[in-house]
């Protein structure tokens, strides 16, 4: 041992501990065995102690650490006692070592946590009754364990700007901020747009933006997710509902083919908010603002809640769904005598199970009719926004909804000249590709327009038969994202009584067109059929898909890390 | 011990009651008449000593701990003190409170757009008052909640407001009571 003074011995010991020799595992597979609160934990070399603890269900309180952002080490809340070290270590930045013995519950650790809490609470405003974060606030939760009901200071708290629209979709409250800097690191490392910075110094530090440079990127509301307190909040959800009233359902965002994993927060059968769910293979912990905020359509006044029929020369009138199915089947049956005169426009918003059933229907009962799959597209941004602006284009194609016959341009011309006389359209993506404001004129020559959709559109307004469909939030099923990951959606909202899912509608049409007794549609059973017959989907079931999904066998590139390297383009750039 | 035999002179009592019990009757009548005239005198000269409360012209005096129906405190400026935090809604054991929060431009940024109490469900337990962090909902002395229809038992925000000046006794009581350790 080198001769060192007592004052330096701690530093020397740290140097030895931090050196490669001591830190590396002595196992070939790089695994490290350590003990936390008497529990043996096995983790990988290079892992930080905090992440290892969280992965094993051990709660260590923390603010500034986030698994998808760089390590900050500023909040000091994650301090734990490591045997053999004189001072407490911050577990977020403590690499695991073989044989490490960690105590997260001893008196010294508790005192440290109480100290951090007291200092944070000195200036934190008493906003809980009016703050949206109540119920999911780190400060509130840790106060229960480590806070104090009485302040030891009597000076007035510091003042700051309150409910400041720091971006179009985000509200900032300076007084509530605890300066964990998660938001700053997000705009630096994930979106690479650098809007948020820390201004001032020491006790005068505060988060802000440069003048004329508000928080303005396609992922801005993610900062409200990661803010541990109510300093950054989603404007859309501001003062909307207390989070303890929300029922959470796991689902998949339907706004593009990325398939970001989400949680739908519902109350009284309406979606109140959508927040991202962690899936390291798809969206890490992020989602784009566009998808996050697009949910009102599931329960607003544009929802179609009953079937309709419009005979020639008459006004449209509501009819029972079974009658509408009869009518639609009759129209299709008479039309298919002239096969090329029928066109089926399927939708990439249908689940795999529904697409499979529709493909069967098309093959058995609408053979030789044209099949199209119009999908709205837009520019991919190199991060999470994909080109196809629908959740299941790949799934629809792999289930057999492969375009045949005319393409959309040819179809439009064929309608105009009367070759195609019967259209069965699901959804309204077609209108995002062919833009027209003379829809009823251009479709005037059709004998029959059957439209199946969840929301009113210019198509449903002129349809002969309107079949009410369900939104993604009202169905059980699966979507296959652009990269071949098959992921579950779950029913989070109860549909209007009497409505059928799109799959059940296909079953009803199939029975009427074939004359056979109806083969009832069940999403779970259909997925098992798919597992037996579609290449790449072998062995899949709702249970196997679970919360994280399952990749299609052999059909995908290795999952790219969404935040690895790609820079979110600024407005005006391509 | 041997049983002691007492000779009771029943004749004495029968004679004391008077002919046809007239004397006994008059004795009792004297008691009630005495009360009647005492009360009458008291009522006439304005100093009644009876416990009878002439309801509904008079009302019972309730102790400060009495829990009547919950009301919303209306501040001097006419606005409710409530900030729609939702704690009373959550605390209510019978789910009789429904709140829709809204945003204001004032210094206090949150207020209840909708504050409904289904008074037929309310059980007057006072948990809402106890949960409230703002002294915005208190158990008043009012108990008249009858309605002619079931819809009439739903009280809206405007029905529930009561000026803070009328609630001082209750507010003082809950400050003493809830802060006890």
XYZ file of C-alpha atoms in Angstrom:
755
model
C 0.000 0.000 0.000
C 1.254 3.449 -0.814
C 1.942 5.520 2.287
C -0.732 8.239 2.295
C -1.996 10.681 4.873
C -5.328 9.995 6.501
C -6.932 12.873 4.622
C -6.023 11.360 1.282
C -6.701 7.742 2.064
C -10.354 8.001 1.065
C -9.469 9.478 -2.303
C -6.891 6.775 -2.883
C -9.341 4.068 -1.999
C -11.804 5.590 -4.452
C -9.179 5.607 -7.143
C -8.485 1.944 -6.591
C -12.174 1.130 -6.518
C -12.832 3.077 -9.685
C -9.910 1.540 -11.503
C -10.654 -1.014 -14.149
C -9.102 -3.815 -12.216
C -11.502 -3.642 -9.332
C -14.578 -2.674 -11.371
C -14.529 -5.422 -13.940
C -16.393 -8.589 -13.277
C -14.437 -11.744 -12.946
C -17.002 -13.694 -14.920
C -16.747 -14.405 -18.567
C -20.290 -13.252 -19.259
C -19.788 -9.837 -17.633
C -22.338 -10.476 -14.902
C -21.926 -8.821 -11.535
C -23.326 -10.089 -8.269
C -24.072 -7.630 -5.487
C -26.301 -7.293 -2.457
C -28.916 -4.580 -1.896
C -30.682 -4.582 1.479
C -29.679 -8.171 1.985
C -31.084 -9.266 -1.380
C -28.730 -10.760 -3.918
C -28.936 -8.990 -7.252
C -27.304 -10.133 -10.458
C -26.756 -7.525 -13.137
C -24.429 -6.593 -15.949
C -21.058 -4.990 -15.700
C -21.213 -1.271 -16.395
C -24.719 -0.872 -14.990
C -25.356 1.881 -12.527
C -26.484 0.882 -9.056
C -29.760 2.817 -9.278
C -30.789 1.198 -12.546
C -29.858 -2.227 -11.212
C -32.022 -1.608 -8.147
C -34.986 -0.314 -10.185
C -34.733 -3.267 -12.557
C -35.121 -5.549 -9.561
C -38.097 -3.756 -8.090
C -36.121 -1.979 -5.386
C -37.373 1.575 -5.007
C -34.664 4.164 -4.520
C -36.121 7.686 -4.604
C -34.660 9.933 -7.310
C -35.495 13.028 -9.356
C -32.862 13.871 -11.930
C -32.110 10.338 -13.120
C -33.981 9.088 -16.182
C -33.119 5.821 -17.939
C -33.144 7.451 -21.377
C -31.236 10.638 -20.543
C -27.652 11.282 -19.502
C -26.746 11.029 -15.834
C -26.932 14.369 -14.021
C -26.188 13.629 -10.385
C -27.627 16.971 -9.287
C -30.613 16.075 -7.111
C -28.738 13.908 -4.546
C -31.937 12.058 -3.686
C -30.691 8.622 -4.753
C -27.915 8.494 -2.150
C -27.350 5.069 -0.593
C -24.860 3.545 1.798
C -22.217 1.383 0.185
C -20.281 -0.726 2.645
C -16.680 0.306 2.838
C -17.248 3.850 1.594
C -17.067 6.673 4.069
C -19.629 8.912 2.395
C -22.979 8.060 0.856
C -22.849 7.338 -2.856
C -25.289 8.636 -5.459
C -26.594 5.389 -6.894
C -27.375 6.889 -10.298
C -23.677 7.299 -10.984
C -22.235 4.394 -9.002
C -21.175 1.521 -11.262
C -21.972 -1.881 -9.826
C -19.075 -3.872 -8.454
C -18.796 -7.547 -7.703
C -19.517 -8.116 -4.039
C -20.886 -4.614 -3.421
C -23.016 -4.444 -0.279
C -25.617 -1.699 -0.394
C -28.036 -0.469 2.263
C -30.900 1.763 1.105
C -32.837 1.843 4.369
C -30.378 2.726 7.124
C -30.698 5.818 9.286
C -27.909 7.665 7.499
C -29.645 7.262 4.146
C -32.973 8.359 5.590
C -31.417 11.433 7.085
C -29.876 12.311 3.731
C -33.247 11.928 2.010
C -34.937 14.082 4.633
C -32.265 16.696 4.123
C -32.805 16.807 0.376
C -36.580 16.975 0.848
C -36.361 19.786 3.371
C -34.235 21.911 1.097
C -36.556 21.305 -1.858
C -39.643 22.096 0.193
C -38.269 25.395 1.550
C -39.150 27.216 -1.647
C -41.672 24.902 -3.248
C -45.099 26.593 -3.470
C -48.127 25.106 -1.700
C -49.813 24.470 -5.039
C -50.939 20.861 -4.615
C -54.672 21.674 -4.644
C -54.328 23.487 -7.992
C -51.444 21.527 -9.530
C -52.138 18.864 -12.162
C -49.220 16.730 -11.012
C -51.016 15.834 -7.765
C -51.291 12.098 -7.546
C -48.278 11.426 -9.759
C -45.801 13.889 -8.276
C -42.375 12.686 -7.132
C -42.196 15.433 -4.522
C -45.587 14.526 -3.082
C -44.795 10.830 -3.004
C -41.415 11.247 -1.352
C -42.810 13.814 1.082
C -44.986 11.096 2.511
C -41.862 9.185 3.466
C -39.223 11.817 3.956
C -40.899 15.206 4.096
C -41.672 17.355 7.059
C -45.040 18.949 7.847
C -43.385 22.006 9.350
C -40.883 24.399 7.861
C -37.907 25.504 9.868
C -37.664 28.743 7.886
C -39.918 31.732 8.133
C -38.797 33.848 5.172
C -41.139 34.301 2.244
C -40.734 31.786 -0.562
C -39.107 32.856 -3.786
C -41.437 34.075 -6.514
C -41.321 33.045 -10.132
C -43.447 33.131 -13.271
C -46.483 30.916 -13.069
C -48.507 29.216 -15.839
C -46.283 30.569 -18.542
C -46.875 29.051 -21.993
C -43.275 28.068 -22.613
C -44.385 26.339 -25.803
C -47.636 25.999 -27.707
C -48.534 22.789 -25.946
C -46.594 23.080 -22.674
C -47.136 25.279 -19.621
C -44.276 26.190 -17.272
C -44.403 27.130 -13.593
C -41.052 28.432 -12.360
C -41.928 28.249 -8.659
C -42.578 24.524 -8.789
C -39.372 23.650 -10.625
C -36.830 21.659 -8.602
C -34.075 22.081 -11.200
C -33.565 18.430 -11.923
C -32.728 19.468 -15.505
C -34.460 16.471 -17.072
C -36.200 18.818 -19.507
C -32.954 20.526 -20.473
C -31.279 17.190 -21.152
C -34.281 16.104 -23.212
C -34.083 19.041 -25.592
C -30.309 18.663 -25.762
C -30.006 14.909 -26.179
C -33.262 13.565 -27.601
C -34.750 16.212 -29.876
C -31.410 18.048 -30.160
C -33.342 21.318 -30.449
C -31.795 22.981 -27.376
C -34.767 25.158 -26.475
C -34.564 24.720 -22.704
C -31.621 25.894 -20.675
C -30.751 26.788 -17.104
C -30.376 30.520 -16.678
C -28.853 32.264 -13.676
C -26.613 30.679 -11.110
C -26.834 29.113 -7.669
C -29.968 30.057 -5.839
C -31.061 32.190 -8.802
C -31.021 29.315 -11.279
C -34.151 28.893 -13.305
C -35.242 27.010 -16.413
C -36.159 29.083 -19.419
C -35.871 29.610 -23.151
C -34.043 32.175 -25.190
C -36.249 35.110 -26.207
C -38.146 34.372 -29.456
C -37.222 30.708 -29.206
C -40.092 28.996 -27.389
C -40.267 25.263 -26.832
C -41.319 24.333 -30.331
C -40.634 20.853 -31.615
C -42.753 17.842 -32.537
C -41.962 16.121 -29.229
C -42.385 19.034 -26.827
C -44.987 17.502 -24.516
C -42.584 14.725 -23.514
C -40.994 17.230 -21.132
C -44.270 17.272 -19.226
C -44.062 13.476 -18.883
C -40.527 13.537 -17.530
C -40.913 16.569 -15.236
C -41.163 14.982 -11.778
C -43.227 17.888 -10.432
C -45.854 20.209 -11.864
C -43.413 22.688 -13.360
C -43.956 21.521 -16.942
C -47.484 20.460 -17.787
C -49.403 19.518 -20.905
C -51.704 22.388 -21.936
C -54.187 19.903 -23.312
C -54.576 18.198 -19.957
C -54.296 21.385 -17.880
C -56.976 21.427 -15.168
C -58.855 18.680 -16.983
C -59.075 15.785 -14.553
C -57.391 14.510 -11.393
C -55.186 11.574 -12.325
C -56.624 9.316 -9.647
C -59.917 9.348 -11.512
C -58.294 8.000 -14.675
C -58.523 4.365 -15.664
C -55.354 3.395 -17.498
C -55.399 1.060 -20.488
C -52.395 -0.108 -22.489
C -52.708 0.500 -26.190
C -50.827 1.553 -29.315
C -50.954 4.991 -30.879
C -52.875 4.826 -34.206
C -51.434 7.937 -35.821
C -48.585 6.359 -37.782
C -46.901 3.020 -38.311
C -44.293 3.498 -35.584
C -46.687 1.929 -33.120
C -45.613 3.925 -30.066
C -46.731 2.177 -26.906
C -49.202 4.303 -24.982
C -51.451 4.461 -21.955
C -54.966 5.749 -22.491
C -56.265 7.580 -19.428
C -60.060 7.363 -19.490
C -62.822 8.691 -17.264
C -66.547 8.179 -17.755
C -65.936 6.414 -21.050
C -63.921 9.213 -22.651
C -60.202 9.491 -23.226
C -58.821 12.315 -21.077
C -55.191 11.988 -22.122
C -52.669 9.754 -23.892
C -49.191 9.264 -22.431
C -46.361 7.136 -23.776
C -45.449 3.795 -22.279
C -41.915 2.489 -22.194
C -40.926 0.020 -24.892
C -37.223 -0.064 -25.595
C -37.800 -1.783 -28.940
C -40.189 0.822 -30.329
C -40.408 4.253 -28.753
C -38.240 4.058 -25.600
C -40.267 6.402 -23.374
C -41.356 8.987 -25.945
C -44.156 9.815 -28.365
C -44.770 12.690 -30.754
C -47.158 15.542 -29.909
C -49.371 14.833 -32.914
C -50.222 11.313 -31.899
C -50.518 12.256 -28.242
C -53.132 14.902 -28.875
C -55.230 13.101 -31.461
C -57.920 11.337 -29.461
C -60.966 13.591 -29.389
C -62.310 11.828 -32.467
C -62.999 8.727 -30.380
C -65.891 10.404 -28.557
C -66.756 13.716 -30.190
C -69.867 14.668 -32.136
C -68.430 13.327 -35.420
C -68.726 9.746 -34.201
C -71.158 7.627 -36.170
C -73.330 5.860 -33.638
C -75.945 4.220 -35.833
C -76.237 2.733 -39.282
C -77.781 4.819 -42.054
C -79.185 4.279 -45.485
C -79.794 6.800 -48.242
C -82.017 5.674 -51.067
C -81.966 7.529 -54.346
C -83.701 10.873 -54.106
C -84.431 10.546 -50.388
C -82.817 11.916 -47.279
C -80.545 9.621 -45.293
C -82.277 7.807 -42.435
C -81.062 5.703 -39.529
C -81.749 1.970 -39.654
C -80.898 -1.007 -37.446
C -77.407 -2.342 -38.114
C -78.653 -5.764 -39.201
C -80.816 -4.104 -41.855
C -77.867 -2.061 -43.034
C -75.819 -5.244 -43.356
C -78.636 -6.829 -45.358
C -78.723 -3.813 -47.636
C -74.952 -3.698 -48.083
C -74.778 -7.414 -48.787
C -77.552 -7.125 -51.361
C -75.737 -4.301 -53.125
C -72.467 -6.230 -53.168
C -74.134 -9.447 -54.263
C -75.779 -7.878 -57.269
C -72.652 -5.921 -58.162
C -70.254 -8.837 -58.153
C -72.023 -10.317 -61.156
C -69.859 -7.846 -63.018
C -66.655 -8.401 -61.027
C -64.541 -5.552 -62.277
C -67.238 -3.064 -61.348
C -66.666 -3.563 -57.626
C -63.839 -1.972 -55.678
C -62.977 -2.677 -52.054
C -60.958 0.078 -50.374
C -59.553 -1.455 -47.201
C -57.982 0.495 -44.386
C -54.658 0.402 -42.578
C -56.538 1.319 -39.417
C -58.016 -2.168 -39.209
C -56.389 -4.593 -36.795
C -54.568 -7.682 -38.018
C -57.517 -9.839 -37.028
C -60.012 -7.648 -38.873
C -57.745 -7.426 -41.912
C -57.425 -11.205 -41.975
C -61.184 -11.600 -41.854
C -61.678 -8.989 -44.564
C -59.087 -10.679 -46.757
C -60.988 -13.932 -46.380
C -64.239 -12.163 -47.212
C -62.699 -10.555 -50.261
C -61.189 -13.795 -51.493
C -64.259 -15.971 -50.942
C -67.113 -13.630 -51.701
C -65.703 -10.737 -53.694
C -63.246 -12.574 -55.841
C -62.104 -10.666 -58.908
C -63.160 -7.316 -57.509
C -60.534 -4.606 -57.233
C -58.814 -4.345 -53.872
C -56.998 -1.197 -52.789
C -55.288 -0.158 -49.578
C -55.087 3.651 -49.571
C -52.876 4.926 -46.766
C -52.241 8.545 -45.916
C -48.508 9.260 -45.987
C -46.247 12.076 -44.950
C -42.541 12.650 -44.461
C -40.800 10.480 -41.896
C -38.761 12.585 -39.501
C -35.966 10.181 -38.701
C -37.091 9.816 -35.120
C -40.544 8.439 -34.308
C -42.826 9.776 -37.033
C -43.102 7.233 -39.842
C -44.244 7.717 -43.423
C -47.445 5.715 -43.234
C -49.846 7.719 -41.095
C -51.864 4.672 -40.077
C -50.997 1.991 -37.538
C -51.323 -1.227 -39.527
C -50.310 -0.894 -43.164
C -47.752 -3.685 -42.848
C -50.154 -5.850 -40.890
C -52.945 -5.370 -43.415
C -50.655 -6.391 -46.268
C -49.300 -9.400 -44.392
C -52.843 -10.531 -43.605
C -53.629 -10.699 -47.291
C -55.082 -7.281 -48.064
C -52.799 -6.902 -51.025
C -53.878 -4.451 -53.700
C -55.049 -6.060 -56.914
C -56.626 -4.654 -60.013
C -56.677 -0.878 -60.396
C -54.655 1.580 -58.407
C -56.297 4.647 -56.925
C -55.748 6.955 -59.917
C -57.121 4.355 -62.313
C -60.027 3.707 -60.011
C -60.930 7.360 -59.908
C -61.013 7.491 -63.656
C -63.027 4.259 -63.791
C -65.618 5.735 -61.479
C -65.868 8.821 -63.642
C -66.487 6.787 -66.785
C -68.862 4.358 -65.133
C -66.727 1.221 -65.299
C -66.636 0.870 -61.516
C -70.150 1.116 -60.113
C -69.935 -0.160 -56.549
C -67.516 0.989 -53.902
C -67.089 -0.533 -50.469
C -64.862 1.889 -48.566
C -63.509 1.373 -45.075
C -62.243 4.533 -43.401
C -61.511 7.755 -45.206
C -57.804 7.639 -46.061
C -58.741 7.847 -49.737
C -59.676 11.490 -49.257
C -56.210 12.296 -47.962
C -54.704 11.047 -51.192
C -57.215 12.287 -53.728
C -58.085 15.818 -52.738
C -61.332 17.029 -54.147
C -64.109 19.385 -53.208
C -66.560 17.947 -55.702
C -66.787 14.528 -54.155
C -70.482 13.988 -54.716
C -70.200 14.975 -58.372
C -67.244 12.722 -58.963
C -68.968 9.777 -57.325
C -72.366 10.548 -58.858
C -72.130 7.727 -61.379
C -71.797 5.060 -58.689
C -74.735 2.701 -58.196
C -73.791 2.141 -54.596
C -71.348 3.594 -52.095
C -70.985 1.552 -48.923
C -68.887 3.286 -46.268
C -67.706 1.748 -43.011
C -66.156 4.259 -40.641
C -66.054 5.381 -37.029
C -66.361 9.110 -37.802
C -68.321 11.223 -40.258
C -66.491 12.256 -43.406
C -67.433 13.671 -46.819
C -67.812 10.022 -47.875
C -70.269 9.085 -45.162
C -72.283 12.197 -45.966
C -73.118 10.880 -49.456
C -73.001 7.126 -48.833
C -75.791 4.774 -49.818
C -75.170 2.676 -46.728
C -73.203 3.798 -43.692
C -71.885 1.048 -41.422
C -70.642 2.401 -38.070
C -67.141 1.160 -37.222
C -65.177 1.325 -33.990
C -62.057 3.283 -33.100
C -58.785 1.747 -31.929
C -59.766 2.480 -28.331
C -62.843 0.272 -28.506
C -61.317 -2.916 -29.893
C -59.125 -5.772 -28.824
C -56.665 -6.714 -31.510
C -53.125 -6.297 -32.770
C -51.229 -3.952 -35.055
C -47.957 -4.748 -36.838
C -45.717 -1.732 -36.901
C -43.468 -0.659 -39.786
C -40.651 -2.743 -38.357
C -42.641 -5.934 -37.962
C -43.423 -5.706 -34.273
C -46.851 -7.108 -33.472
C -48.425 -5.225 -30.548
C -51.723 -5.443 -28.735
C -54.419 -2.847 -28.487
C -57.060 -3.234 -25.827
C -60.616 -2.072 -25.462
C -60.499 0.996 -23.212
C -63.864 2.512 -24.080
C -67.264 0.851 -24.195
C -68.749 1.410 -27.650
C -72.295 2.672 -28.065
C -74.712 -0.171 -27.358
C -75.579 -2.139 -30.438
C -72.469 -1.284 -32.435
C -70.346 -4.090 -33.820
C -66.617 -4.136 -34.297
C -65.347 -4.019 -37.867
C -64.523 -7.719 -37.670
C -68.072 -8.552 -36.623
C -69.360 -6.473 -39.534
C -67.198 -8.508 -41.933
C -68.561 -11.708 -40.400
C -72.101 -10.446 -40.925
C -71.459 -9.564 -44.569
C -69.689 -12.857 -45.171
C -72.674 -14.819 -43.870
C -75.112 -12.899 -46.035
C -72.964 -13.080 -49.172
C -72.170 -16.764 -48.852
C -75.508 -17.941 -47.554
C -73.740 -19.855 -44.792
C -74.527 -19.485 -41.095
C -72.494 -16.699 -39.546
C -69.035 -17.682 -38.343
C -68.761 -15.336 -35.364
C -65.738 -13.048 -35.205
C -63.474 -13.189 -32.176
C -60.224 -11.274 -32.192
C -58.438 -13.787 -29.971
C -59.543 -16.761 -32.040
C -58.628 -14.990 -35.277
C -55.137 -14.286 -33.992
C -54.711 -17.983 -33.383
C -55.869 -18.640 -36.953
C -53.297 -16.106 -38.121
C -50.618 -17.827 -36.056
C -51.429 -21.043 -37.881
C -51.520 -19.657 -41.388
C -49.507 -16.470 -41.828
C -45.751 -16.764 -42.193
C -43.877 -15.047 -39.396
C -46.775 -15.008 -36.955
C -46.394 -18.559 -35.691
C -47.126 -19.052 -32.019
C -48.672 -15.629 -31.457
C -51.596 -15.115 -29.134
C -52.840 -12.191 -27.065
C -51.078 -13.699 -24.080
C -47.768 -13.987 -25.914
C -48.007 -10.419 -27.215
C -48.353 -9.167 -23.640
C -47.508 -5.518 -23.054
C -44.357 -5.280 -25.149
C -45.351 -7.057 -28.352
C -43.495 -9.698 -30.328
C -41.536 -9.299 -33.548
C -42.686 -11.037 -36.723
C -40.299 -13.932 -37.231
C -37.491 -13.164 -39.620
C -39.233 -10.175 -41.080
C -37.580 -7.145 -39.572
C -34.339 -5.244 -39.343
C -32.860 -5.011 -35.853
C -34.827 -2.420 -33.921
C -33.113 0.935 -34.328
C -32.788 2.970 -31.178
C -35.113 5.942 -31.707
C -32.864 8.395 -29.942
C -29.617 7.036 -31.324
C -28.052 9.660 -33.503
C -31.027 10.968 -35.418
C -31.610 14.660 -35.125
C -35.149 15.993 -35.262
C -35.350 18.363 -38.249
C -36.198 21.977 -37.445
C -39.198 23.632 -39.033
C -38.328 24.566 -42.573
C -35.707 21.885 -43.017
C -36.396 18.762 -45.037
C -85.978 -15.146 58.638
C -89.649 -15.434 59.200
C -91.796 -13.485 56.730
C -93.138 -10.296 58.245
C -96.807 -9.685 57.616
C -97.882 -6.060 57.271
C -101.446 -5.102 57.447
C -102.186 -2.459 54.757
C -105.124 -0.214 55.381
C -106.510 -0.054 51.857
C -109.567 1.761 53.058
C -107.465 4.809 54.004
C -106.255 5.240 50.434
C -109.677 4.671 48.977
C -111.112 7.366 51.212
C -108.242 9.802 50.398
C -108.986 9.629 46.673
C -112.399 11.140 47.319
C -115.836 10.263 45.919
C -115.413 8.755 42.464
C -111.717 9.647 42.723
C -112.529 13.357 42.528
C -109.820 14.402 44.999
C -107.137 12.396 43.160
C -108.222 13.925 39.901
C -108.036 17.456 41.288
C -104.522 16.846 42.630
C -103.258 15.880 39.213
C -105.199 18.685 37.560
C -103.584 21.174 39.947
C -100.143 20.036 38.696
C -100.912 20.408 35.015
C -102.901 23.615 35.519
C -99.978 25.000 37.447
C -97.639 24.258 34.530
C -100.138 25.722 32.065
C -100.470 29.041 33.849
C -96.767 29.259 34.592
C -96.035 28.770 30.877
C -98.816 31.147 29.866
C -97.450 33.829 32.168
C -93.977 33.222 30.822
C -95.184 33.492 27.232
C -97.182 36.632 27.944
C -94.395 38.492 29.695
C -91.787 37.275 27.190
C -89.755 35.040 29.486
C -90.792 31.455 28.601
C -89.045 28.675 30.466
C -90.284 25.722 28.367
C -87.961 23.555 26.279
C -90.437 23.374 23.404
C -89.112 24.985 20.235
C -91.881 26.419 18.085
C -90.568 24.980 14.834
C -90.541 26.148 11.992
C -91.016 29.703 13.306
C -88.157 29.127 15.714
C -85.157 26.934 14.974
C -83.177 24.644 17.225
C -79.905 25.991 18.523
C -77.285 23.592 17.300
C -73.907 23.014 18.931
C -70.788 23.969 16.927
C -69.951 20.312 16.256
C -73.335 19.762 14.600
C -73.058 18.517 10.996
C -75.803 19.671 8.686
C -75.574 19.732 4.898
C -72.270 20.617 3.227
C -72.059 24.093 1.710
C -69.489 25.992 -0.330
C -67.939 28.998 1.368
C -68.596 32.200 -0.561
C -65.930 34.816 -0.005
C -66.609 38.519 0.423
C -66.092 39.082 -3.304
C -68.923 36.717 -4.152
C -66.695 33.940 -5.457
C -66.320 30.448 -4.075
C -63.197 29.647 -2.097
C -63.052 26.233 -3.708
C -60.196 25.530 -6.152
C -61.629 22.258 -7.471
C -58.756 20.196 -6.115
C -61.035 17.171 -6.001
C -60.074 15.942 -2.540
C -63.647 16.137 -1.230
C -64.844 14.271 -4.314
C -62.326 11.567 -3.610
C -62.929 11.467 0.138
C -66.702 11.179 -0.078
C -67.686 7.652 0.950
C -70.883 7.719 -1.118
C -69.547 9.507 -4.223
C -72.097 12.277 -4.003
C -69.810 15.097 -5.146
C -69.000 15.756 -8.798
C -66.549 18.467 -9.834
C -65.403 19.720 -13.235
C -62.320 21.903 -12.827
C -61.764 24.997 -14.937
C -59.068 27.599 -15.409
C -59.229 31.283 -14.493
C -57.077 34.236 -15.391
C -56.980 35.347 -11.749
C -54.135 34.850 -9.338
C -55.779 31.627 -8.208
C -55.737 29.732 -11.462
C -58.250 26.970 -10.770
C -61.956 26.989 -9.933
C -64.895 24.573 -10.122
C -66.856 25.019 -13.345
C -69.253 22.407 -12.038
C -69.744 21.513 -8.382
C -72.696 19.203 -7.830
C -73.720 17.407 -4.663
C -76.388 14.722 -4.774
C -77.931 15.609 -1.419
C -79.999 12.409 -1.364
C -76.744 10.435 -1.279
C -74.950 12.683 1.169
C -74.623 11.076 4.568
C -73.453 14.192 6.416
C -70.299 12.499 7.599
C -68.143 15.601 7.118
C -65.247 13.804 5.419
C -65.386 16.343 2.591
C -64.956 19.171 5.075
C -62.094 17.334 6.739
C -60.332 16.667 3.429
C -60.607 20.212 2.108
C -57.269 22.045 2.181
C -58.840 25.457 1.653
C -61.715 25.615 4.192
C -63.941 25.843 1.138
C -66.571 23.248 2.002
C -68.051 23.109 5.494
C -70.899 21.332 7.205
C -73.517 24.022 7.781
C -76.404 24.012 10.227
C -78.957 23.607 7.440
C -80.909 20.385 7.316
C -83.807 21.337 5.062
C -83.032 19.403 1.902
C -86.420 18.025 0.900
C -87.477 18.192 -2.703
C -90.560 17.302 -4.671
C -88.666 15.368 -7.312
C -85.545 13.240 -7.291
C -83.945 15.767 -9.633
C -84.548 18.360 -6.966
C -82.115 16.583 -4.650
C -79.213 17.526 -6.926
C -77.660 20.741 -5.612
C -75.593 22.824 -8.050
C -72.779 25.217 -7.203
C -75.110 28.208 -7.030
C -77.384 26.376 -4.595
C -74.498 25.397 -2.356
C -72.885 28.794 -1.841
C -73.208 30.319 1.612
C -71.545 33.585 2.713
C -68.517 33.103 4.913
C -70.023 35.456 7.519
C -72.744 32.873 8.201
C -70.216 30.140 8.794
C -67.781 31.618 11.291
C -68.854 29.371 14.145
C -68.296 26.234 12.130
C -65.003 27.439 10.721
C -63.704 28.201 14.196
C -64.836 24.803 15.375
C -63.077 22.893 12.625
C -59.867 24.832 13.137
C -59.906 23.777 16.764
C -61.110 20.273 16.093
C -59.106 19.139 13.047
C -55.857 20.587 14.256
C -55.929 18.683 17.494
C -52.980 16.392 17.988
